[in-house]
Coordinates of C-alpha atoms in Angstrom, one line a residue:
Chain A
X1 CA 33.4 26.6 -23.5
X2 CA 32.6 24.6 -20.2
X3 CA 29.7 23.5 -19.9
X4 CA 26.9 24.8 -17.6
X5 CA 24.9 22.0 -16.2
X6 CA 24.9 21.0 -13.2
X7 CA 21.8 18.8 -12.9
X8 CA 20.2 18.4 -9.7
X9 CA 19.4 14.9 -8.7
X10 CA 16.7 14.3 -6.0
X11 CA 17.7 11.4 -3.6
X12 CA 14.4 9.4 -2.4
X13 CA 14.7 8.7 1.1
X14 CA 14.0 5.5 2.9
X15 CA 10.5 6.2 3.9
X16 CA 9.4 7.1 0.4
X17 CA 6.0 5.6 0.8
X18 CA 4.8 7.3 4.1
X19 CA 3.1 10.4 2.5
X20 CA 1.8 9.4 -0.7
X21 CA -1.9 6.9 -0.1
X22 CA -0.7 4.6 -3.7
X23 CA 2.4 3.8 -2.4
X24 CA 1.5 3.4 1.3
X25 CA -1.4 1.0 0.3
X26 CA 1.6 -1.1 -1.4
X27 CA 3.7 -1.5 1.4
X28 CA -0.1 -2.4 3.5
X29 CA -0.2 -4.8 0.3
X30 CA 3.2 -6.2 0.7
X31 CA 3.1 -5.9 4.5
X32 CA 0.5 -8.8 4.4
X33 CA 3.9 -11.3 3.7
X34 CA 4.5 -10.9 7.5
X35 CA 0.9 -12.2 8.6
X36 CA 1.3 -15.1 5.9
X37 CA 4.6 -16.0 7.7
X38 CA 3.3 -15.7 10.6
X39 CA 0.4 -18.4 10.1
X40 CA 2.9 -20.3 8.3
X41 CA 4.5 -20.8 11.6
X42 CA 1.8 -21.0 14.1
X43 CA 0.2 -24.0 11.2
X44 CA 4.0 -25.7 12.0
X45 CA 3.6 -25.3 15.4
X46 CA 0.0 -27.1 15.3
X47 CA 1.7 -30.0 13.1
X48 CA 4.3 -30.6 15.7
X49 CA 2.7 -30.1 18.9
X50 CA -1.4 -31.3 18.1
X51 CA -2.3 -31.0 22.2
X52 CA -0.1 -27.8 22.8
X53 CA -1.9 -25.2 19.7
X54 CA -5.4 -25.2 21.2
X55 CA -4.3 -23.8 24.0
X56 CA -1.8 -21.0 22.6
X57 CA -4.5 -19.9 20.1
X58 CA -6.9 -18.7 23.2
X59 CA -4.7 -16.8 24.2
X60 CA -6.1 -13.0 24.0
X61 CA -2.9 -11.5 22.3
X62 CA -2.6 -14.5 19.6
X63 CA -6.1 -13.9 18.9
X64 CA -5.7 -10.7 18.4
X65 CA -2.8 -11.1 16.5
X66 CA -4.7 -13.6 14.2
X67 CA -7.6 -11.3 13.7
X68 CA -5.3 -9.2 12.0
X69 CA -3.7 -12.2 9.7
X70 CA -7.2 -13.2 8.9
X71 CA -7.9 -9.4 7.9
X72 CA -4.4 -8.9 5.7
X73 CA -5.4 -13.0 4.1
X74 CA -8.3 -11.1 2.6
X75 CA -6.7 -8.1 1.8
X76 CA -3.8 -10.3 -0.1
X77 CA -6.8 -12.3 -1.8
X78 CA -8.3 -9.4 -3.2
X79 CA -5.1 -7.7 -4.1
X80 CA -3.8 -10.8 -5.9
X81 CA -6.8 -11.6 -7.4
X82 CA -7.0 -8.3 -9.2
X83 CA -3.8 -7.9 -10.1
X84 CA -2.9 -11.5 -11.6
X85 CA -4.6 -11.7 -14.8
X86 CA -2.7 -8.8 -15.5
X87 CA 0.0 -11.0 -16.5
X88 CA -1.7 -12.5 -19.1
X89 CA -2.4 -10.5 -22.1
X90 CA -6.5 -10.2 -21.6
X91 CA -9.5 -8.0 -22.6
X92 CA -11.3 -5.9 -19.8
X93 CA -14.0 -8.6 -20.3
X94 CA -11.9 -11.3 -19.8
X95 CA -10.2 -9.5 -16.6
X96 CA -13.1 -9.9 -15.0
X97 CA -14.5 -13.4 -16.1
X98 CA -10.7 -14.6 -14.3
X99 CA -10.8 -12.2 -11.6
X100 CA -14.4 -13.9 -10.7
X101 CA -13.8 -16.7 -11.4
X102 CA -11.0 -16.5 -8.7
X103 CA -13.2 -15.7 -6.4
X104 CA -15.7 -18.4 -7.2
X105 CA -12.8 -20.5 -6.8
X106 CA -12.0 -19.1 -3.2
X107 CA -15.5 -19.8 -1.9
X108 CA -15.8 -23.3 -3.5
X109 CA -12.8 -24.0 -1.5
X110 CA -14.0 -22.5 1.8
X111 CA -17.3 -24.0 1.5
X112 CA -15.7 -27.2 1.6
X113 CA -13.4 -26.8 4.0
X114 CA -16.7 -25.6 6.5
X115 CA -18.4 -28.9 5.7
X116 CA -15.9 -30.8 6.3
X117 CA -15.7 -29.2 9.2
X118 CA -19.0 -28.9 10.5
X119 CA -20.9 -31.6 8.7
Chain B
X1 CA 28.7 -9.8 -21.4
X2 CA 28.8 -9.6 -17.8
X3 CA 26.2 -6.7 -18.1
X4 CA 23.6 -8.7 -19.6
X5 CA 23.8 -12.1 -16.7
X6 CA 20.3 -13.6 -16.9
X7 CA 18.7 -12.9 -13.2
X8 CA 17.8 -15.8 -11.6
X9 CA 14.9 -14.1 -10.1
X10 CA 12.4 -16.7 -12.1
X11 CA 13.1 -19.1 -9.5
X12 CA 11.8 -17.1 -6.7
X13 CA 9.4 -15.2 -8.9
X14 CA 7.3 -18.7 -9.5
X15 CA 7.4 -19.9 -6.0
X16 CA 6.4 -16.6 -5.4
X17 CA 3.7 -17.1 -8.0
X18 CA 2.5 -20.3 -6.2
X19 CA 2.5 -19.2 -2.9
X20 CA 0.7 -16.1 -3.3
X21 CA -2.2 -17.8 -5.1
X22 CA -2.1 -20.8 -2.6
X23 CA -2.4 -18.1 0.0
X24 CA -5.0 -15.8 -1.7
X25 CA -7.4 -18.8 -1.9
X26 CA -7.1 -20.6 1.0
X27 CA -5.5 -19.0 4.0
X28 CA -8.9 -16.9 4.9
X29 CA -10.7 -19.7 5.6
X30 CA -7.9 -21.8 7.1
X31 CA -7.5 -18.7 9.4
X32 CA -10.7 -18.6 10.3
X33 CA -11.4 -22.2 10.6
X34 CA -8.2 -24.1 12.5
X35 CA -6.8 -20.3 14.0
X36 CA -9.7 -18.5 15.0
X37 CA -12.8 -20.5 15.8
X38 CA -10.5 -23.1 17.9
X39 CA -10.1 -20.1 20.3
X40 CA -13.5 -19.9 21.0
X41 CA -14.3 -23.4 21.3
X42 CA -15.7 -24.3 18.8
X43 CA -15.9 -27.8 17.8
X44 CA -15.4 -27.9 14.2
X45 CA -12.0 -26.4 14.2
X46 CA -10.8 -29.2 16.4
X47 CA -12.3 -31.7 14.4
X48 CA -10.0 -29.8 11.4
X49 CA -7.0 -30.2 13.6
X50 CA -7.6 -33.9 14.1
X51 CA -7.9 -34.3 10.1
X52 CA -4.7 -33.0 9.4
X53 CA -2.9 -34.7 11.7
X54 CA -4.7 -38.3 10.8
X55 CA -4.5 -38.3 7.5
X56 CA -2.3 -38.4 4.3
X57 CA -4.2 -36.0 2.0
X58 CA -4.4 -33.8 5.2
X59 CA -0.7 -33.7 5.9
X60 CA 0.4 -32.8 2.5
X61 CA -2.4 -30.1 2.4
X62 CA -0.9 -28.6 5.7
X63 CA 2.7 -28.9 4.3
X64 CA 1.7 -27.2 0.8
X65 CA -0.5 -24.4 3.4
X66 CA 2.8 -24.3 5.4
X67 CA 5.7 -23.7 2.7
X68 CA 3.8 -22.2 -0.5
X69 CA 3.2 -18.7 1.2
X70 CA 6.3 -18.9 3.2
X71 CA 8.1 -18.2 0.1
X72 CA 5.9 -16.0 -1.2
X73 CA 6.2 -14.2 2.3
X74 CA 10.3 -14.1 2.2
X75 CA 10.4 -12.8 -1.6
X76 CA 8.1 -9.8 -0.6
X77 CA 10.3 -8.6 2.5
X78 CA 13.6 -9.4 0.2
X79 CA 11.9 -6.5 -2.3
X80 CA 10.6 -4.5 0.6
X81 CA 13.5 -4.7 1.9
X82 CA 15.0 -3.0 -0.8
X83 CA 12.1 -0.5 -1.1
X84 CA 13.7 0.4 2.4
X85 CA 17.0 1.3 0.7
X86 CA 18.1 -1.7 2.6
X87 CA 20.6 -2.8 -0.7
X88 CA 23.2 -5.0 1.3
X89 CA 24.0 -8.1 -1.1
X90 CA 23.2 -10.4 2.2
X91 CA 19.2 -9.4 2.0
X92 CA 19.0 -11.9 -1.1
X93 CA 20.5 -15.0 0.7
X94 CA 19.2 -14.6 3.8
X95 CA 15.6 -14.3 3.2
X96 CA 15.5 -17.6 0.8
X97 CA 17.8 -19.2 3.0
X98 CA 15.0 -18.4 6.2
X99 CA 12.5 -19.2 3.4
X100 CA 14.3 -22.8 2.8
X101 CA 15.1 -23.6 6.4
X102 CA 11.7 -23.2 7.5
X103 CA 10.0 -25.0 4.6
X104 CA 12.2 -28.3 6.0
X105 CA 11.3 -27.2 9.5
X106 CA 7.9 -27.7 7.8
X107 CA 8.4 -31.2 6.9
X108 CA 9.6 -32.3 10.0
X109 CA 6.5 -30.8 11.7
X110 CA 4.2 -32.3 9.8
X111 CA 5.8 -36.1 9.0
X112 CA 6.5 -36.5 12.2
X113 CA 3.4 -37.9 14.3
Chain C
X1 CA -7.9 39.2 -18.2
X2 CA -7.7 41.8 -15.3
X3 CA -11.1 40.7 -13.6
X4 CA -10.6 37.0 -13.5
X5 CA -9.8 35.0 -10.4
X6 CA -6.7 34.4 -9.3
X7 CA -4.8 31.1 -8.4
X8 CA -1.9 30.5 -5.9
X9 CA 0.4 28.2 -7.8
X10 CA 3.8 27.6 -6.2
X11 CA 6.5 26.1 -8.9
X12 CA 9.9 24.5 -8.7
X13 CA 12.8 26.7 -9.9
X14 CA 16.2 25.8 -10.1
X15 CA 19.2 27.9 -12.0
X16 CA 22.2 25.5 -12.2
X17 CA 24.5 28.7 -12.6
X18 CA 23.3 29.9 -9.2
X19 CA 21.3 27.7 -7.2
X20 CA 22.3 24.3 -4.9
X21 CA 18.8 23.0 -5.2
X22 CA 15.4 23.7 -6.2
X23 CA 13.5 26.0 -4.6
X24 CA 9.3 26.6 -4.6
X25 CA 8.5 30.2 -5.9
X26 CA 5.1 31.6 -5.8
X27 CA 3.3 32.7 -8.6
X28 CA -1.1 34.2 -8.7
X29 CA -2.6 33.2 -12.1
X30 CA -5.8 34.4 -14.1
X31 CA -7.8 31.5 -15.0
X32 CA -10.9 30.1 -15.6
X33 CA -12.3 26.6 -16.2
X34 CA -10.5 26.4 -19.2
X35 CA -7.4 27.2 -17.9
X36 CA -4.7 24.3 -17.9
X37 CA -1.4 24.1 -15.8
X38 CA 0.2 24.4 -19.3
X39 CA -1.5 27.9 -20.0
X40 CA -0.8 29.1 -16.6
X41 CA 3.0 27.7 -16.7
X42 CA 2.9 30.0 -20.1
X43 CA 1.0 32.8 -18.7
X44 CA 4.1 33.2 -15.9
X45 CA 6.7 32.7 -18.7
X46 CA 4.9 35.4 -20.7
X47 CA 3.8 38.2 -18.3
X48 CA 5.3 37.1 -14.7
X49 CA 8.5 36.0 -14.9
X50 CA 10.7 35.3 -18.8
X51 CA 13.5 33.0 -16.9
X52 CA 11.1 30.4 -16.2
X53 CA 11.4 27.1 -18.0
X54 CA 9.4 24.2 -18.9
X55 CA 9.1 21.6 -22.2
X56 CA 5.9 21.6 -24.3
X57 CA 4.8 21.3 -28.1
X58 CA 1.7 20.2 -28.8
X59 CA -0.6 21.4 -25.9
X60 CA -2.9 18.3 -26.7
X61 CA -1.5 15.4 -25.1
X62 CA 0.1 13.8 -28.0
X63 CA 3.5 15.0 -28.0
X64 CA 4.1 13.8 -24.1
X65 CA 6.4 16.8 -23.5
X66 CA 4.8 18.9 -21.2
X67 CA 5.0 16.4 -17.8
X68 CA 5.6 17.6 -14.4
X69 CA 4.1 16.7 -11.3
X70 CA 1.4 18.7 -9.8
X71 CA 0.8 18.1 -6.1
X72 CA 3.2 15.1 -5.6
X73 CA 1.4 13.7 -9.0
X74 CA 3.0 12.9 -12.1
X75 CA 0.7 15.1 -15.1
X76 CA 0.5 16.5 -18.9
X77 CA 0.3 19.9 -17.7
X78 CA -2.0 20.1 -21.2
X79 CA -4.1 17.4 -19.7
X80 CA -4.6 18.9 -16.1
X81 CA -7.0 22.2 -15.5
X82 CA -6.8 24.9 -12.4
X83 CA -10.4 24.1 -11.6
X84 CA -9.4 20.7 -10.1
X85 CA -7.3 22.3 -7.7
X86 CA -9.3 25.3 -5.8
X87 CA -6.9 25.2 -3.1
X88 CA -4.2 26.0 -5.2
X89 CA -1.1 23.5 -6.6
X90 CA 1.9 23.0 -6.3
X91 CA 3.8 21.9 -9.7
X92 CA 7.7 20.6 -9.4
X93 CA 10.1 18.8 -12.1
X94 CA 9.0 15.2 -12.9
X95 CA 10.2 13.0 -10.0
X96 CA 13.0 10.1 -10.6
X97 CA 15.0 12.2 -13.3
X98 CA 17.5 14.9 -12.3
X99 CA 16.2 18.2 -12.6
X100 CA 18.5 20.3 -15.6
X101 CA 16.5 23.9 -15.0
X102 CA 13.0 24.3 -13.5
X103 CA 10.4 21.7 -14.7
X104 CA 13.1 20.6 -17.5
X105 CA 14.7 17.1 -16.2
X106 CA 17.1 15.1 -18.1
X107 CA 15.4 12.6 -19.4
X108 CA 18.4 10.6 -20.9
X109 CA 18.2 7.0 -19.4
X110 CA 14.6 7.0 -20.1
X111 CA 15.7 8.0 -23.8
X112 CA 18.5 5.2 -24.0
X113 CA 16.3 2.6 -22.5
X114 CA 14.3 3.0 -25.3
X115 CA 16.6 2.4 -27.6
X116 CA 18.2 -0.8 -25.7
X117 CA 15.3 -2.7 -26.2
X118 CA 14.7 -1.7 -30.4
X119 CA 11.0 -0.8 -30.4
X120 CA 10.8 -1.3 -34.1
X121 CA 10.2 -4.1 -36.3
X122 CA 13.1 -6.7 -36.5
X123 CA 13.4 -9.5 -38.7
X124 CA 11.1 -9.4 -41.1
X125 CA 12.0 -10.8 -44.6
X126 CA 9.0 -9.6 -46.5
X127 CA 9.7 -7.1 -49.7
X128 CA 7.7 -4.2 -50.6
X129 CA 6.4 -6.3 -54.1
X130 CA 4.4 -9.2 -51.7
X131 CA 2.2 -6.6 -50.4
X132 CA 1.1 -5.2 -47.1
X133 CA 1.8 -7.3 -44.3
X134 CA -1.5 -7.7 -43.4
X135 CA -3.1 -8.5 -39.9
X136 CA -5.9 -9.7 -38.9
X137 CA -7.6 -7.3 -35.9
X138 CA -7.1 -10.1 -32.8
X139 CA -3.3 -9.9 -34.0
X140 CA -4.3 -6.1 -33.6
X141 CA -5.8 -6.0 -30.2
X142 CA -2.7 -8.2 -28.4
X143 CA -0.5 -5.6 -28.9
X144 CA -3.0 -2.0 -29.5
X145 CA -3.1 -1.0 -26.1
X146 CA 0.7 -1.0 -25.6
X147 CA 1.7 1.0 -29.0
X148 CA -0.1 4.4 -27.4
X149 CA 2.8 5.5 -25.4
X150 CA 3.6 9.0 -26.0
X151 CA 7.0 8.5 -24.3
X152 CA 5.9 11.4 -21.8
X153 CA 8.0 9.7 -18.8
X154 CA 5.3 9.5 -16.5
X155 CA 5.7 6.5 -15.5
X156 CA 9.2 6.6 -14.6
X157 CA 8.3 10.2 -12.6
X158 CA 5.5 7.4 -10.8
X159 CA 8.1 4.2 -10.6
X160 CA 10.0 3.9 -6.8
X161 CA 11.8 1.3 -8.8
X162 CA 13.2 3.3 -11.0
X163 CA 13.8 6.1 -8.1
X164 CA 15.7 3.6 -6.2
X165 CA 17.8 2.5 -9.1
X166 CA 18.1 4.4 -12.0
X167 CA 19.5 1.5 -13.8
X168 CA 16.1 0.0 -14.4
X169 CA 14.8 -0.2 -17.6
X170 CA 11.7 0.8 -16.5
X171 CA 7.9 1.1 -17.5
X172 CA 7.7 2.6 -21.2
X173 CA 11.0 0.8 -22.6
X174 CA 9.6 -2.2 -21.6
X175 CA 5.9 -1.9 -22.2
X176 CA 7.4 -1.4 -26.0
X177 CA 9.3 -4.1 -26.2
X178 CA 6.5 -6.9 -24.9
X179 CA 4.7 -4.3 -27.6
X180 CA 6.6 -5.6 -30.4
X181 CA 7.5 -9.1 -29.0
X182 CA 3.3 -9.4 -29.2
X183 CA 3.2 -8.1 -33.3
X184 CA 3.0 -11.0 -35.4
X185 CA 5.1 -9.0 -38.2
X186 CA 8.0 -8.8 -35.4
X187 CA 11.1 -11.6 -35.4
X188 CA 13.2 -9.4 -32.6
X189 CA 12.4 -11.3 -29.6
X190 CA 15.5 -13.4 -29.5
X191 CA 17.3 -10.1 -29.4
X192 CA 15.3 -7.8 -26.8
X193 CA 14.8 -11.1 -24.0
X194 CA 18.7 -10.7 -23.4
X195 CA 17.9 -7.3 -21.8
X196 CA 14.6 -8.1 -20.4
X197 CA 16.4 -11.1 -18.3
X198 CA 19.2 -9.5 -17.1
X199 CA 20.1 -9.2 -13.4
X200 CA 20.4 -5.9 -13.4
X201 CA 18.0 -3.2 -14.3
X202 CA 16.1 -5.8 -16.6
X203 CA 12.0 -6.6 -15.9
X204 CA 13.1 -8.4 -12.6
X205 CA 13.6 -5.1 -10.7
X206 CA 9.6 -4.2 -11.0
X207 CA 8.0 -5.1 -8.1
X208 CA 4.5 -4.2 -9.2
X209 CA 3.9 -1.0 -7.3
X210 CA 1.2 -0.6 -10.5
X211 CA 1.4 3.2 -10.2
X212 CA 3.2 3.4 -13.5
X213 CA -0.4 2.6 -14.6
X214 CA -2.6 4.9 -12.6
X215 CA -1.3 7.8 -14.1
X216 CA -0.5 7.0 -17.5
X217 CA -2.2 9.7 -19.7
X218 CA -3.1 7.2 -22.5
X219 CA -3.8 3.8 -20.8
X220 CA -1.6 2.1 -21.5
X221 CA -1.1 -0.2 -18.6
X222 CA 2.7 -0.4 -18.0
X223 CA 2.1 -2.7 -15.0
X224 CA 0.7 -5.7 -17.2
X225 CA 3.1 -5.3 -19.7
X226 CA 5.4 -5.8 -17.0
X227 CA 4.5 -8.5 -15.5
X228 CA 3.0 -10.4 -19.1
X229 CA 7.5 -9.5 -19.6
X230 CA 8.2 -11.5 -16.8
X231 CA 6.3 -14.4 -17.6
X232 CA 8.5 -14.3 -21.1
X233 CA 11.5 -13.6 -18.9
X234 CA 10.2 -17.4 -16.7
X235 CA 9.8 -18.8 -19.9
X236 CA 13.2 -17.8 -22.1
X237 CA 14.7 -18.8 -18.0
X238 CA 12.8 -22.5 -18.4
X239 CA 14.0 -23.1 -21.6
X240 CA 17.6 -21.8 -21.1
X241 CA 17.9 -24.3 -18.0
X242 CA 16.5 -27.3 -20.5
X243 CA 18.9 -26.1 -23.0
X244 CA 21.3 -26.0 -20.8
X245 CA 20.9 -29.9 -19.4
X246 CA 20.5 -30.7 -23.2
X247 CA 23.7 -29.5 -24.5
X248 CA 25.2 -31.5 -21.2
X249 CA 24.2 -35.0 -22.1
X250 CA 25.1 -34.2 -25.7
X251 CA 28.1 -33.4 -24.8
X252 CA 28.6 -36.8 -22.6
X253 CA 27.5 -38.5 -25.4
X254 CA 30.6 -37.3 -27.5
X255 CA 33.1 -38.5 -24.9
X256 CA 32.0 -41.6 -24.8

């Protein structure tokens, strides 16, 4: 006897993500990558041109532009941060020791980088 | 055994790796330091400017601030990419290629005086 | 039953004798707060409508049969009560797997997967007359959380990886084999990284969407079982490439 099945198999489309908040926040989350490129590039411009950056980074649009890289910086900090010591085999306790001591880490790090700059 | 070929995806994964760290714990406060405050005049991002430039430690910061998160940056559109049903086998290539090409784009910048 | 409220629940059907594609047909249900999607799903199979299909066993969220998605979610329709959804729901076949009948997918990649990556104990020399093969409970706890899967499919319903390419291993299989590669009894390793490396559909297709993990029923936290797979995957890749460069100047060394 032939068989009867026939099963049904639901495509995804392309824009999967746009109507579900979990996956929309992950494509926010990996949507940051464009921000880090683009500060990767305007840094390379400021190593190759030292007069020419000051002047490009008053300019209302790149400031703009880079109040949104420093917004999706943080957003990748605290996304990374939480999510790597997933890949080490921890305790809920330990999670957390990493997770702040990450962040401990980040401000350390900023800290200095304000003295150095301001002291 | 052509269905079991080791991915090479370990590669990218650890620059990945490196450059999303790198990024997650210093580009906020290079941002807001040598991108932002600059535009508003104020004096200590200069000053930040002038210490890459002048000095050794400096430059290689600014290279490892430059390249690390470029690669992390060019492996996440490669997979979004994908997400975006966008499957052609030239995504791959391209994106590390950009990646590589702009990391010695990088060096240049920042070696040259 | 007759005075109880009633619930607007709209549910996938699909006939593969008759229909092209699933349709959503309405159905009201008695319920109170007691009332799961499973009893309700039963309720319209009993008194509503006998055609309708739909997998469950143990109505306790043990057996993992009963998922579907309710409102775009992936669920234990045991697990998941009417009262959370006063606006009514709407419950379809698990996403990511084609649909067979109703709310019954075929679930037979997930099933092979599974079986690709032998969640069992390999390798292990030791005879019934030295004892138990004792462990001590931190040889326990690195593996514990990851040996609650109940093989419900959830997390392949919640995986875009898997949506996108249906020749991913996926979330469970996976989860079970870093599982096993974490006992201490367990010698299989060797034979499961093969499949974990591989190019296609091995651990490098997860991109760490970490949904998998939001709505497992038991906790079991797919996502970092993932990801601890690929820093294996980095490692077996490490040592292949020293291997490899080993094996080179060994050979060299014979020619000359």
């Amino acid at each position: 006897m032939a068989s009867k099945r026939k099963p049904y198999v639901r495509e995804m489309d392309a824009n999967w993500w746009k109507d579900h908040p979990f996956y929309r926040f992950y494509m926010i989350r990996e949507g940051t990558a464009l921000f880090a490129i683009w500060v990767s590039l305007l840094l390379m411009c400021g190593m190759a041109d030292a007069g020419g950056i000051l002047s490009v980074l008053s300019n209302p649009l790149i400031i703009l532009i880079n109040l949104v890289a420093f917004a999706a910086a943080l957003l990748h900090a605290k996304t990374w941060f939480d999510l790597a010591p997933k890949a080490m085999n921890l305790t809920e306790a330990q999670n957390r020791l990493v997770i702040g001591g990450l962040w401990a880490l980040t401000l350390a790090v900023s800290l200095i980088v304000l003295l150095v700059a301001f002291a | 055994m052509k269905e079991l070929k080791r991915s090479n995806e370990p590669l990218f994964w650890l620059l990945f790796g490196a450059g999303g760290m790198w990024g997650a714990i210093f580009a906020p406060i290079i941002i807001l330091s040598m991108l932002l405050l600059p535009a508003f005049g104020v004096e200590g991002g200069e000053r930040l400017w002038r210490l890459v430039h002048d000095s050794i430690f400096g430059k290689v910061f600014m290279l490892a601030m430059i390249v690390l998160p470029l690669w992390c940056g060019f492996h996440r559109i490669h997979h979004c990419l994908h997400d975006m049903k966008i499957h052609s086998a030239l995504v791959k290539p391209l994106c590390y290629l950009a990646a590589l090409a702009l990391s010695g784009l990088a060096f240049w910048a920042v070696v040259t005086p | 039953m007759a005075d109880m409220n009633k619930m607007s629940l709209r549910v996938m059907r699909y006939n593969p004798e008759r229909d092209d594609a699933p349709r959503m047909q309405g159905y009201d249900v008695p319920w109170d707060p007691s009332t799961s999607f499973l009893d309700a799903l039963s309720y319209i199979k009993d008194t509503l409508d006998p055609s309708l299909s739909f997998r469950s066993s143990c109505r306790m969220a043990i057996c993992g049969s009963c998922g579907v998605m309710i409102n775009g979610v992936p669920k234990l329709a045991c697990k998941t009560f009417l009262r959370d959804y006063p606006e009514g729901a709407a419950v379809e076949a698990m996403a990511n797997f084609p649909v067979e009948r109703d709310l019954v997918v075929d679930l037979t990649h997930f099933l092979e997967y599974i079986q690709t990556l032998k969640p069992y104990i390999l390798g292990n020399q030791r005879r019934p007359e030295e004892g138990p093969n004792s462990q001590t409970p931190e040889q326990l706890a690195a593996f514990r959380k990851f040996s609650m899967c109940i093989n419900c499919g959830l997390c392949y319903a919640a995986c875009p990886q898997f949506g996108l390419n249906s020749g991913f291993l996926g979330p469970a299989a996976l989860t079970l084999a870093q599982r096993y590669n974490l006992d201490s009894r367990d010698f299989g390793k060797a034979e499961r990284m093969p499949h974990i490396n591989k190019e296609k559909g091995g651990v490098w297709a997860c991109t760490f969407v970490g949904y998998c993990s939001e709505v497992c029923p038991k906790h079991v936290d797919p996502a970092s079982a993932l990801q601890q797979c690929k820093v294996e995957s980095a490692l077996d890749f490490a040592a292949a490439v020293l291997n490899c460069t080993k094996k080179k100047e060994a050979g060299h060394g014979k020619q000359t």
